Coordinates of C-alpha atoms (C1' of nucleotides) in Angstrom, one line a residue:
Chain A
M1 CA 79.0 -68.3 87.3
A2 CA 79.2 -71.2 89.8
V3 CA 77.1 -74.2 89.1
S4 CA 75.9 -74.5 92.7
K5 CA 74.2 -71.9 94.8
D6 CA 76.8 -69.3 93.9
P7 CA 79.3 -69.0 96.9
S8 CA 78.5 -65.4 97.3
V9 CA 80.7 -63.0 95.4
S10 CA 80.7 -60.9 98.5
I11 CA 83.7 -59.1 100.0
G12 CA 82.1 -58.5 103.4
S13 CA 84.2 -61.1 105.2
E14 CA 87.7 -60.2 104.3
T15 CA 89.3 -63.0 102.5
P16 CA 91.6 -63.8 105.4
A17 CA 94.4 -65.6 103.7
Q18 CA 95.1 -62.8 101.2
A19 CA 95.8 -60.3 103.9
N20 CA 99.3 -60.2 102.3
S21 CA 100.5 -56.7 101.8
L22 CA 100.8 -57.3 98.0
F23 CA 97.2 -57.9 97.7
V24 CA 95.4 -55.1 95.9
T25 CA 92.0 -54.8 97.3
S26 CA 90.5 -52.7 94.5
L27 CA 91.2 -55.3 92.0
E28 CA 89.4 -57.9 94.1
R29 CA 86.4 -55.5 94.4
G30 CA 86.4 -54.9 90.7
F31 CA 86.2 -58.5 90.0
A32 CA 83.5 -59.0 92.5
V33 CA 81.5 -56.4 90.6
L34 CA 82.1 -58.1 87.4
E35 CA 81.1 -61.5 88.7
A36 CA 78.1 -60.1 90.4
V37 CA 76.9 -58.8 87.2
G38 CA 77.8 -61.9 85.3
N39 CA 75.9 -64.0 87.8
E40 CA 72.5 -62.5 86.9
R41 CA 70.8 -63.0 83.6
R42 CA 69.1 -59.7 83.8
D43 CA 70.8 -56.2 83.9
V44 CA 71.8 -55.1 87.3
G45 CA 72.0 -51.6 88.8
V46 CA 74.6 -50.0 91.3
T47 CA 72.3 -50.6 94.3
E48 CA 72.0 -54.2 93.6
I49 CA 75.7 -54.6 92.8
A50 CA 76.3 -53.0 96.2
A51 CA 74.1 -55.4 97.8
K52 CA 75.4 -58.5 96.1
T53 CA 79.0 -57.6 96.7
G54 CA 78.9 -56.1 100.1
L55 CA 80.4 -52.8 98.8
D56 CA 78.7 -49.6 99.5
K57 CA 76.8 -47.8 96.8
S58 CA 79.7 -45.5 96.0
A59 CA 82.2 -48.1 95.6
A60 CA 79.8 -50.2 93.3
Q61 CA 79.2 -47.1 91.3
R62 CA 82.9 -46.3 90.9
F63 CA 83.8 -50.0 90.0
A64 CA 80.9 -50.3 87.6
F65 CA 81.8 -47.1 85.9
T66 CA 85.2 -48.1 85.6
L67 CA 84.5 -51.5 84.3
Q68 CA 82.3 -49.8 81.8
A69 CA 85.0 -47.4 80.7
L70 CA 87.3 -50.4 80.2
G71 CA 84.6 -52.1 78.1
Y72 CA 84.0 -55.2 80.2
L73 CA 80.5 -53.9 81.1
E74 CA 77.8 -52.4 79.0
K75 CA 75.3 -49.9 80.4
N76 CA 71.8 -49.9 79.2
P77 CA 71.2 -46.1 78.9
A78 CA 67.5 -46.6 79.3
T79 CA 67.6 -48.6 82.4
R80 CA 71.0 -47.5 83.6
R81 CA 71.8 -50.9 84.5
F82 CA 74.7 -53.1 83.6
R83 CA 75.5 -56.3 82.0
L84 CA 78.6 -58.3 80.7
S85 CA 80.0 -57.0 77.5
R86 CA 81.3 -59.2 74.7
R87 CA 84.6 -57.9 75.6
V88 CA 85.1 -60.5 78.3
L89 CA 85.2 -63.1 75.5
G90 CA 88.6 -61.7 74.6
L91 CA 90.1 -63.0 77.8
A92 CA 88.6 -66.5 77.0
H93 CA 89.9 -66.4 73.5
A94 CA 93.4 -65.4 74.8
Y95 CA 93.2 -68.3 77.2
L96 CA 92.2 -70.9 74.6
R97 CA 94.9 -69.8 72.3
T98 CA 97.5 -69.7 75.1
D99 CA 96.8 -73.0 77.1
P100 CA 99.3 -75.6 75.8
L101 CA 97.0 -78.5 76.5
V102 CA 94.3 -77.0 74.7
E103 CA 96.4 -76.4 71.6
L104 CA 97.9 -79.9 71.8
A105 CA 94.5 -81.6 72.3
T106 CA 92.4 -79.8 69.7
P107 CA 93.6 -81.8 66.6
Y108 CA 92.9 -85.3 68.4
L109 CA 89.7 -84.1 69.5
A110 CA 88.8 -83.2 66.0
D111 CA 90.0 -86.7 64.7
L112 CA 87.8 -88.2 67.6
R113 CA 84.8 -86.3 66.6
Q114 CA 85.3 -87.3 63.1
S115 CA 85.4 -91.0 63.9
C116 CA 82.8 -91.2 66.7
Q117 CA 80.3 -88.7 65.1
K118 CA 79.4 -87.7 68.7
R119 CA 79.8 -84.5 70.8
V120 CA 83.3 -84.4 72.2
D121 CA 84.5 -82.3 75.1
L122 CA 87.7 -81.5 76.9
S123 CA 87.5 -80.6 80.5
L124 CA 89.8 -79.7 83.3
L125 CA 89.6 -80.2 86.9
D126 CA 89.2 -77.0 88.9
G127 CA 88.5 -77.1 92.6
F128 CA 85.3 -79.2 93.1
D129 CA 84.2 -78.9 89.5
I130 CA 85.3 -79.7 85.9
V131 CA 85.4 -76.9 83.5
Y132 CA 84.7 -77.4 79.8
V133 CA 87.4 -75.9 77.7
V134 CA 86.7 -77.2 74.3
R135 CA 83.5 -78.5 72.8
L136 CA 83.0 -80.0 69.5
Q137 CA 79.3 -80.4 68.8
S138 CA 77.8 -83.6 67.2
Q139 CA 75.9 -83.2 64.0
R140 CA 72.5 -83.0 65.2
E141 CA 72.5 -81.9 68.7
A142 CA 70.1 -79.0 68.7
F143 CA 70.5 -77.9 72.2
G144 CA 73.3 -76.2 74.1
A145 CA 75.3 -73.5 72.5
T146 CA 79.0 -73.4 73.2
V147 CA 79.2 -74.2 76.7
I148 CA 82.9 -73.1 77.0
G149 CA 83.5 -72.4 80.7
R150 CA 80.6 -74.3 82.0
R151 CA 81.2 -76.0 85.4
I152 CA 79.9 -79.3 86.7
P153 CA 80.6 -80.8 89.8
A154 CA 83.6 -83.4 89.5
F155 CA 82.0 -85.9 91.6
C156 CA 79.1 -86.6 89.2
S157 CA 80.6 -86.2 85.9
S158 CA 82.5 -88.8 84.0
G159 CA 85.3 -86.5 83.3
G160 CA 85.6 -85.7 86.9
R161 CA 85.5 -89.3 88.0
A162 CA 88.1 -90.2 85.3
M163 CA 90.5 -87.6 86.7
L164 CA 89.8 -88.4 90.3
S165 CA 90.5 -92.1 89.8
L166 CA 94.1 -91.1 89.0
L167 CA 94.4 -89.2 92.3
P168 CA 95.6 -90.8 95.4
E169 CA 92.5 -92.5 97.0
D170 CA 92.6 -90.1 100.0
E171 CA 92.8 -87.1 97.9
A172 CA 89.9 -88.2 95.7
R173 CA 87.8 -89.1 98.8
A174 CA 88.6 -85.8 100.5
L175 CA 87.5 -83.9 97.4
V176 CA 84.3 -86.0 97.0
E177 CA 83.4 -85.5 100.6
R178 CA 84.1 -81.8 100.7
S179 CA 82.2 -81.1 97.7
P180 CA 78.7 -79.9 97.8
R181 CA 76.8 -82.8 96.4
K182 CA 73.7 -81.5 95.4
P183 CA 72.1 -83.8 92.7
L184 CA 71.8 -82.5 89.2
T185 CA 69.2 -85.1 88.2
P186 CA 67.2 -87.8 89.9
H187 CA 70.0 -90.1 88.7
T188 CA 72.9 -88.1 90.3
I189 CA 74.8 -90.5 92.6
T190 CA 75.6 -88.5 95.8
D191 CA 76.5 -91.0 98.4
V192 CA 80.2 -90.8 99.1
E193 CA 80.8 -94.7 99.1
A194 CA 78.8 -95.1 95.9
V195 CA 80.7 -92.3 94.1
M196 CA 84.1 -93.7 95.3
A197 CA 82.9 -97.2 94.0
Q198 CA 82.5 -95.5 90.6
I199 CA 85.8 -93.9 90.7
A200 CA 87.4 -97.3 91.7
R201 CA 85.7 -98.8 88.8
A202 CA 87.0 -96.0 86.6
R203 CA 90.5 -96.7 87.9
Q204 CA 90.3 -100.1 86.7
D205 CA 88.7 -99.6 83.4
G206 CA 90.7 -96.4 82.5
F207 CA 87.6 -94.5 81.9
A208 CA 84.4 -93.4 83.6
V209 CA 80.8 -93.7 82.3
C210 CA 78.0 -91.6 83.6
I211 CA 74.2 -92.1 82.9
Q212 CA 72.0 -89.2 83.3
E213 CA 73.9 -87.9 86.3
A214 CA 74.4 -84.3 85.0
L215 CA 71.7 -84.1 82.3
M216 CA 68.7 -86.3 81.7
G217 CA 68.9 -88.5 78.6
E218 CA 72.6 -88.2 78.3
I219 CA 75.2 -90.9 78.5
V220 CA 78.9 -89.8 78.7
V221 CA 82.1 -91.8 78.8
A222 CA 85.4 -89.9 79.6
A223 CA 89.0 -90.9 79.8
P224 CA 91.8 -88.9 81.6
V225 CA 94.6 -87.0 80.2
V226 CA 97.7 -87.3 82.4
D227 CA 100.9 -85.2 82.5
M228 CA 104.4 -86.7 82.5
Q229 CA 104.2 -87.5 86.2
G230 CA 100.9 -89.4 85.6
R231 CA 98.7 -87.0 87.3
P232 CA 95.4 -86.0 85.8
R233 CA 95.5 -82.8 83.6
G234 CA 92.1 -83.1 82.0
A235 CA 89.5 -85.5 80.5
V236 CA 88.1 -86.4 77.1
H237 CA 84.4 -86.7 76.9
I238 CA 82.3 -88.4 74.5
A239 CA 78.6 -87.7 75.0
M240 CA 75.6 -89.0 73.3
A241 CA 71.8 -89.5 73.8
L242 CA 70.9 -92.5 75.9
A243 CA 68.0 -93.0 73.5
D244 CA 70.5 -94.0 70.9
H245 CA 73.0 -96.0 72.8
D246 CA 73.0 -98.2 75.8
E247 CA 75.7 -98.6 78.4
N248 CA 77.0 -101.7 76.9
E249 CA 77.7 -100.1 73.6
V250 CA 79.2 -97.0 75.2
R251 CA 81.7 -99.1 77.1
A252 CA 82.5 -101.5 74.3
K253 CA 82.6 -99.2 71.3
F254 CA 83.1 -95.5 72.5
A255 CA 85.2 -96.0 75.6
P256 CA 88.2 -97.3 73.8
M257 CA 88.1 -94.3 71.4
A258 CA 88.1 -91.8 74.2
V259 CA 90.9 -93.7 75.9
A260 CA 93.0 -93.8 72.7
A261 CA 92.5 -90.1 72.2
A262 CA 93.2 -89.2 75.8
R263 CA 96.4 -91.4 75.5
L264 CA 97.6 -89.6 72.3
I265 CA 97.0 -86.2 74.1
S266 CA 98.8 -87.3 77.1
G267 CA 101.9 -88.6 75.0
G268 CA 101.9 -85.3 73.1
G269 CA 104.7 -83.9 75.2
Y270 CA 102.7 -81.7 77.4
Chain B
M1 CA 94.1 -60.4 72.1
A2 CA 93.5 -57.9 69.3
V3 CA 93.8 -59.2 65.9
S4 CA 96.2 -56.7 64.7
K5 CA 99.5 -55.7 66.1
D6 CA 98.0 -55.3 69.4
P7 CA 97.5 -51.7 70.2
S8 CA 99.6 -51.7 73.4
V9 CA 98.1 -52.6 76.7
S10 CA 100.3 -49.8 78.0
I11 CA 99.1 -47.4 80.7
G12 CA 102.0 -45.1 80.3
S13 CA 100.0 -42.4 78.4
E14 CA 97.2 -41.8 80.7
T15 CA 93.9 -42.6 78.9
P16 CA 92.8 -38.9 78.7
A17 CA 89.1 -39.3 78.5
Q18 CA 88.7 -41.3 81.7
A19 CA 90.2 -38.9 84.0
N20 CA 86.9 -38.9 85.5
S21 CA 87.0 -39.0 89.4
L22 CA 85.0 -42.2 89.4
F23 CA 87.6 -43.9 87.5
V24 CA 89.6 -46.5 89.6
T25 CA 93.0 -46.6 88.2
S26 CA 93.9 -49.7 90.1
L27 CA 91.3 -51.7 88.2
E28 CA 92.5 -50.6 84.8
R29 CA 96.1 -51.6 85.9
G30 CA 94.9 -55.0 86.9
F31 CA 93.3 -55.6 83.6
A32 CA 96.4 -54.2 81.7
V33 CA 98.4 -57.0 83.4
L34 CA 95.8 -59.6 82.8
E35 CA 95.7 -58.7 79.0
A36 CA 99.6 -58.3 78.8
V37 CA 99.7 -61.9 80.1
G38 CA 96.9 -63.1 77.8
N39 CA 98.6 -61.6 74.8
E40 CA 101.6 -63.9 75.0
R41 CA 101.5 -67.5 74.1
R42 CA 104.3 -68.2 76.6
D43 CA 104.4 -67.5 80.4
V44 CA 105.5 -64.1 81.4
G45 CA 107.4 -62.9 84.4
V46 CA 106.9 -59.6 86.4
T47 CA 109.7 -57.9 84.8
E48 CA 108.2 -58.4 81.3
I49 CA 104.7 -57.6 82.5
A50 CA 106.2 -54.3 83.8
A51 CA 107.7 -53.6 80.5
K52 CA 104.5 -54.5 78.6
T53 CA 102.2 -52.5 80.7
G54 CA 104.4 -49.5 81.5
L55 CA 104.0 -50.1 85.2
D56 CA 107.0 -50.5 87.5
K57 CA 108.2 -53.7 88.7
S58 CA 106.5 -53.4 92.0
A59 CA 103.1 -52.6 90.7
A60 CA 103.4 -55.5 88.2
Q61 CA 104.3 -57.8 91.0
R62 CA 101.3 -56.8 93.1
F63 CA 98.9 -57.1 90.3
A64 CA 100.0 -60.4 89.2
F65 CA 100.1 -61.6 92.7
T66 CA 96.5 -60.4 93.3
L67 CA 95.3 -62.0 90.0
Q68 CA 96.8 -65.1 91.0
A69 CA 95.2 -64.9 94.3
L70 CA 91.8 -64.3 92.7
G71 CA 92.4 -67.2 90.4
Y72 CA 92.6 -65.6 87.1
L73 CA 96.3 -66.1 86.6
E74 CA 98.4 -69.1 87.3
K75 CA 101.9 -69.1 88.4
N76 CA 104.3 -71.8 87.2
P77 CA 106.3 -72.5 90.4
A78 CA 109.3 -73.5 88.5
T79 CA 109.7 -70.6 86.1
R80 CA 107.9 -68.2 88.5
R81 CA 105.9 -66.9 85.5
F82 CA 102.4 -66.2 84.9
R83 CA 99.6 -67.5 82.4
L84 CA 96.0 -67.0 82.2
S85 CA 94.1 -69.4 84.1
R86 CA 90.9 -71.4 83.0
R87 CA 89.1 -69.2 85.5
V88 CA 88.6 -66.4 82.9
L89 CA 86.4 -68.9 81.0
G90 CA 83.9 -68.3 83.7
L91 CA 83.4 -64.8 82.5
A92 CA 83.0 -65.8 79.1
H93 CA 80.5 -68.5 80.1
A94 CA 78.6 -66.1 82.1
Y95 CA 78.4 -63.7 79.2
L96 CA 77.2 -66.3 76.8
R97 CA 74.4 -67.4 79.2
T98 CA 73.5 -63.8 79.8
D99 CA 73.4 -62.2 76.4
P100 CA 69.8 -62.1 75.1
L101 CA 70.8 -62.2 71.5
V102 CA 73.0 -65.3 72.0
E103 CA 70.2 -67.0 73.8
L104 CA 67.6 -66.2 71.2
A105 CA 69.8 -67.0 68.3
T106 CA 71.2 -70.3 69.5
P107 CA 68.3 -72.5 68.4
Y108 CA 68.0 -71.0 65.1
L109 CA 71.5 -71.3 64.5
A110 CA 71.5 -74.9 65.3
D111 CA 68.5 -75.4 62.9
L112 CA 70.6 -73.6 60.3
R113 CA 73.6 -75.8 60.9
Q114 CA 71.4 -78.9 60.7
S115 CA 70.0 -77.8 57.3
C116 CA 73.1 -76.6 55.6
Q117 CA 75.7 -79.0 57.2
K118 CA 78.3 -76.3 57.3
R119 CA 80.1 -74.2 59.9
V120 CA 77.7 -71.7 61.3
D121 CA 78.9 -68.5 63.4
L122 CA 77.1 -65.7 65.0
S123 CA 79.2 -62.6 65.2
L124 CA 78.9 -59.0 66.7
L125 CA 80.1 -55.9 65.8
D126 CA 82.7 -54.3 68.2
G127 CA 84.6 -51.2 67.1
F128 CA 86.4 -52.0 63.9
D129 CA 86.1 -55.7 64.4
I130 CA 83.6 -58.4 64.6
V131 CA 83.6 -60.8 67.4
Y132 CA 82.6 -64.5 67.2
V133 CA 80.3 -65.2 69.9
V134 CA 78.8 -68.6 68.8
R135 CA 80.3 -71.2 66.6
L136 CA 78.8 -74.4 65.4
Q137 CA 81.3 -76.6 63.7
S138 CA 80.6 -78.4 60.5
Q139 CA 81.0 -82.2 60.5
R140 CA 84.4 -82.5 59.1
E141 CA 86.3 -79.5 59.8
A142 CA 89.4 -80.6 61.4
F143 CA 91.0 -77.2 62.0
G144 CA 90.1 -74.3 64.4
A145 CA 88.9 -75.1 68.0
T146 CA 86.2 -73.2 69.4
V147 CA 87.3 -69.6 68.3
I148 CA 84.8 -68.0 70.7
G149 CA 85.9 -64.4 71.2
R150 CA 88.1 -64.2 68.1
R151 CA 88.2 -60.9 66.4
I152 CA 88.4 -60.2 62.7
P153 CA 88.3 -56.7 61.0
A154 CA 84.9 -55.9 60.1
F155 CA 85.8 -54.5 56.7
C156 CA 87.1 -57.7 55.3
S157 CA 84.6 -60.2 56.9
S158 CA 81.2 -61.2 55.5
G159 CA 79.5 -60.6 58.7
G160 CA 81.2 -57.1 59.1
R161 CA 80.1 -56.0 55.6
A162 CA 76.7 -57.3 56.1
M163 CA 76.3 -55.3 59.3
L164 CA 78.0 -52.2 57.8
S165 CA 75.5 -52.4 54.8
L166 CA 72.8 -51.4 57.2
L167 CA 74.5 -48.5 58.8
P168 CA 74.2 -45.0 57.2
E169 CA 76.5 -45.0 54.3
D170 CA 78.7 -42.2 56.0
E171 CA 79.1 -44.2 59.2
A172 CA 80.1 -47.3 57.4
R173 CA 82.6 -45.3 55.3
A174 CA 84.0 -43.6 58.3
L175 CA 84.6 -47.0 60.0
V176 CA 86.2 -48.5 57.0
E177 CA 88.5 -45.5 56.4
R178 CA 89.6 -45.3 60.0
S179 CA 90.0 -49.0 60.3
P180 CA 93.6 -50.4 60.1
R181 CA 93.2 -52.3 56.9
K182 CA 96.1 -54.8 57.0
P183 CA 95.3 -57.6 54.5
L184 CA 94.8 -61.0 56.2
T185 CA 95.4 -62.9 53.0
P186 CA 96.6 -62.0 49.5
H187 CA 92.8 -61.7 48.6
T188 CA 91.9 -59.2 51.2
I189 CA 90.3 -56.3 49.7
T190 CA 91.8 -53.2 51.4
D191 CA 91.0 -50.3 49.0
V192 CA 88.3 -48.2 50.6
E193 CA 86.2 -47.7 47.5
A194 CA 86.4 -51.3 46.6
V195 CA 85.3 -52.4 50.2
M196 CA 82.5 -49.9 49.9
A197 CA 81.4 -51.3 46.7
Q198 CA 81.2 -54.8 48.3
I199 CA 79.1 -53.2 51.1
A200 CA 76.8 -51.5 48.7
R201 CA 76.3 -54.9 47.0
A202 CA 75.5 -56.5 50.3
R203 CA 73.0 -53.8 50.9
Q204 CA 71.2 -54.7 47.8
D205 CA 71.5 -58.5 48.1
G206 CA 70.7 -58.5 51.9
F207 CA 73.8 -60.6 52.5
A208 CA 77.6 -60.4 52.0
V209 CA 80.0 -62.9 50.5
C210 CA 83.7 -63.1 51.3
I211 CA 86.0 -65.2 49.4
Q212 CA 89.4 -66.0 51.0
E213 CA 89.7 -62.6 52.6
A214 CA 90.1 -63.6 56.0
L215 CA 91.4 -67.2 55.6
M216 CA 92.6 -68.9 52.4
G217 CA 90.4 -71.5 51.0
E218 CA 87.4 -70.3 52.8
I219 CA 84.2 -68.8 51.4
V220 CA 81.7 -67.3 53.8
V221 CA 78.3 -65.8 53.4
A222 CA 76.7 -63.7 56.1
A223 CA 73.4 -62.0 56.8
P224 CA 72.7 -59.3 59.1
V225 CA 70.6 -59.6 62.2
V226 CA 68.8 -56.3 63.1
D227 CA 66.9 -54.9 66.1
M228 CA 63.6 -53.3 66.2
Q229 CA 65.0 -50.0 64.9
G230 CA 66.7 -51.9 61.9
R231 CA 70.0 -51.3 63.2
P232 CA 72.5 -54.2 62.9
R233 CA 73.1 -56.2 66.0
G234 CA 75.0 -59.2 64.6
A235 CA 75.4 -61.4 61.7
V236 CA 74.8 -65.1 60.9
H237 CA 77.7 -66.7 59.0
I238 CA 77.9 -69.8 56.8
A239 CA 81.4 -70.8 56.2
M240 CA 82.8 -73.6 53.9
A241 CA 85.7 -74.7 51.8
L242 CA 86.1 -73.0 48.5
A243 CA 87.4 -76.3 47.2
D244 CA 83.8 -77.7 47.7
H245 CA 81.6 -74.8 46.6
D246 CA 81.9 -71.9 44.2
E247 CA 80.6 -68.5 44.6
N248 CA 77.4 -69.1 42.4
E249 CA 76.5 -72.0 44.6
V250 CA 77.0 -70.1 47.8
R251 CA 74.9 -67.1 46.6
A252 CA 72.2 -69.2 45.2
K253 CA 71.8 -71.9 47.9
F254 CA 73.4 -70.8 51.2
A255 CA 72.8 -67.1 51.1
P256 CA 69.0 -67.5 51.3
M257 CA 69.5 -69.9 54.3
A258 CA 71.6 -67.3 56.2
V259 CA 69.2 -64.6 55.3
A260 CA 66.2 -66.8 56.5
A261 CA 67.8 -67.6 59.7
A262 CA 69.0 -64.0 60.4
R263 CA 65.4 -62.8 59.7
L264 CA 63.9 -65.4 62.2
I265 CA 66.6 -64.3 64.9
S266 CA 65.8 -60.5 64.1
G267 CA 62.1 -61.1 64.5
G268 CA 62.6 -63.0 67.7
G269 CA 61.6 -60.0 69.9
Y270 CA 65.2 -59.0 70.7
Chain C
dA1 C1' 133.3 -72.9 89.3
dA2 C1' 133.4 -68.2 90.0
dG3 C1' 131.5 -64.1 88.4
dT4 C1' 128.1 -61.4 86.1
dT5 C1' 123.7 -60.2 84.8
dT6 C1' 118.9 -60.7 84.9
dT7 C1' 114.7 -61.5 87.3
dG8 C1' 111.8 -62.4 91.2
dT9 C1' 110.8 -61.2 96.3
dG10 C1' 110.4 -58.3 100.3
dT11 C1' 110.4 -53.8 102.8
dC12 C1' 108.9 -49.2 104.0
dG13 C1' 107.7 -44.3 104.3
dC14 C1' 104.9 -41.0 101.8
dC15 C1' 100.8 -39.2 99.8
dA16 C1' 97.5 -39.2 96.3
dG17 C1' 93.9 -42.4 95.0
dG18 C1' 90.1 -44.2 96.5
dC19 C1' 86.7 -44.5 100.4
dG20 C1' 82.1 -43.7 101.9
dA21 C1' 79.0 -40.4 104.1
dT22 C1' 75.9 -37.2 102.2
dA23 C1' 73.2 -34.5 99.2
dC24 C1' 70.9 -34.1 94.7
dT25 C1' 68.2 -35.8 90.8
dT26 C1' 65.6 -38.9 88.2
dT27 C1' 62.7 -42.9 87.7
dT28 C1' 59.4 -46.0 89.4
dA29 C1' 55.5 -47.3 92.4
dA30 C1' 51.7 -46.3 95.0
Chain D
dT1 C1' 50.6 -36.3 93.8
dT2 C1' 53.2 -38.1 96.8
dA3 C1' 56.6 -41.2 98.3
dA4 C1' 60.0 -44.5 98.1
dA5 C1' 63.8 -46.2 95.6
dA6 C1' 67.6 -46.1 92.5
dG7 C1' 71.1 -43.4 90.0
dT8 C1' 74.4 -39.6 90.0
dA9 C1' 77.5 -36.2 91.7
dT10 C1' 80.5 -34.0 95.4
dC11 C1' 84.1 -33.8 98.7
dG12 C1' 87.2 -34.1 102.9
dC13 C1' 89.7 -37.6 105.2
dC14 C1' 92.7 -41.3 105.5
dT15 C1' 94.5 -45.6 104.4
dG16 C1' 95.7 -48.6 100.7
dG17 C1' 98.7 -48.9 97.3
dC18 C1' 102.9 -46.6 95.2
dG19 C1' 107.5 -46.9 93.7
dA20 C1' 112.3 -46.4 95.1
dC21 C1' 115.3 -49.6 97.1
dA22 C1' 117.6 -53.5 98.8
dC23 C1' 118.0 -58.5 98.9
dA24 C1' 117.9 -63.2 97.1
dA25 C1' 117.8 -66.5 93.7
dA26 C1' 118.2 -68.0 88.9
dA27 C1' 120.2 -67.9 84.5
dC28 C1' 123.9 -67.0 81.5
dT29 C1' 129.0 -66.0 80.8
dT30 C1' 133.6 -66.9 80.9

DNA sequence: AAGTTTTGTGTCGCCAGGCGATACTTTTAA
DNA sequence: TTAAAAGTATCGCCTGGCGACACAAAACTT
């Protein structure tokens, strides 16, 4: 689920902050089970769930059973192991229908995709990562299905840097410093100062460009979407193959398109 | 969340079946709250959550608080009301990365989109509905963002009819009869016999065509994906504007492409 | 502006829902 | 065949969560 090593779904060490009396532990445990299952590509059994969540076997059994009864998990009758059910897509759909920024941005993104003929994404900042919330594929990209919900570290994504460039310098720096900066490709810039320089450049330009930092062969330009107070709310990405377009062309031709779209969305009254 | 009126998230009438001692009620309640919030476009407060779920105000408060603490709900500090958080996308992403059919189908769908230059979808059957799990947009469609997770009644969708055509006649009929058959457009066929006739035709043809039954101006052809036992596992859709293509062209040109793709996916060892 | 209603927040004692140890059954591995 | 491991079922204890109530803060009304 997480892009990095997966910061343990475990319950073991009681989340200290939420010792609040309103906190319903069972719910937390249920979600821990759900995420534990979701983190594995293969089906997982109750023993393994118990191990991954820190719950004992009985609890794992009960929560898995309940999630299955609710339709969020499916049980393979043959192996008696669990996997996520299509049902979880319902929540994502509800979110996408609900979020005002998504609703507002979608038509502008469609126009942008139409005019640039490249892959267009909308991402949001969430903790150390950006999350893709909308993806409009380009005509010919064969790879990557719909990566809705995918998370990428903000420090090495164009969208992340675009958004960070609008935060106060110290906030941005703090986030970069505290972020696990595991390189995603050989080209990922991980040095704090170097990343901050990229962010500074983005602040000047009004957009950020990343070259093969998240995915080999890919160049991405992103412009930030802001709310009425000027704080970053998201980012518009245009992504393409480095084989087809060099940095100069991206900055000269595509960056202004991303900026224009982001500005339209920002001004849309969100 | 549901496409129809929304069959009440309510807890009130204890789900009788799941009186099993393994069933963890708190989890069910938590999800009821989550879905109650997701069903509304606007933010909802604890009182309203209580009303919609049948929980009392205290319970609604506790679950909403907990879901917020877990990151699945966001609280607007101004209105003190809740909405779904982007966090729910994580589950969808995990599902899409996990499901073997999705993984298997994606490259074939990309090829199909490439060759037909239309919108291509993959759907699964779930209860009375089909659920869209993959969508590859066409080049110029301006509408509809990523409708991952959207549900459409099976009886009036091409994918649904394609899948139903491979079920035993009585099973298919039972599903159609018991399904709420509220028309989505003036062209939606709701008469059971008429729907069964469409399904019979699909059985013969190996694909189903729907014309403006789910969305005005849209014509869709779908072919079923089957598992090793020949039971339907999903459907490949090709959708386009009725303004651009008539039924004859769709049947002659696009149907074979959908069938071929579905067959490749079916044979992919799922 | 004062009153009135509605909605969100905080508290607390009671008790049933859930916890987890244990035992049983089935499957997988050796 | 045997053994180890994983899934399933049971059950008494006890604590987590339930829900009635009171309080505070908005949001309407007049």
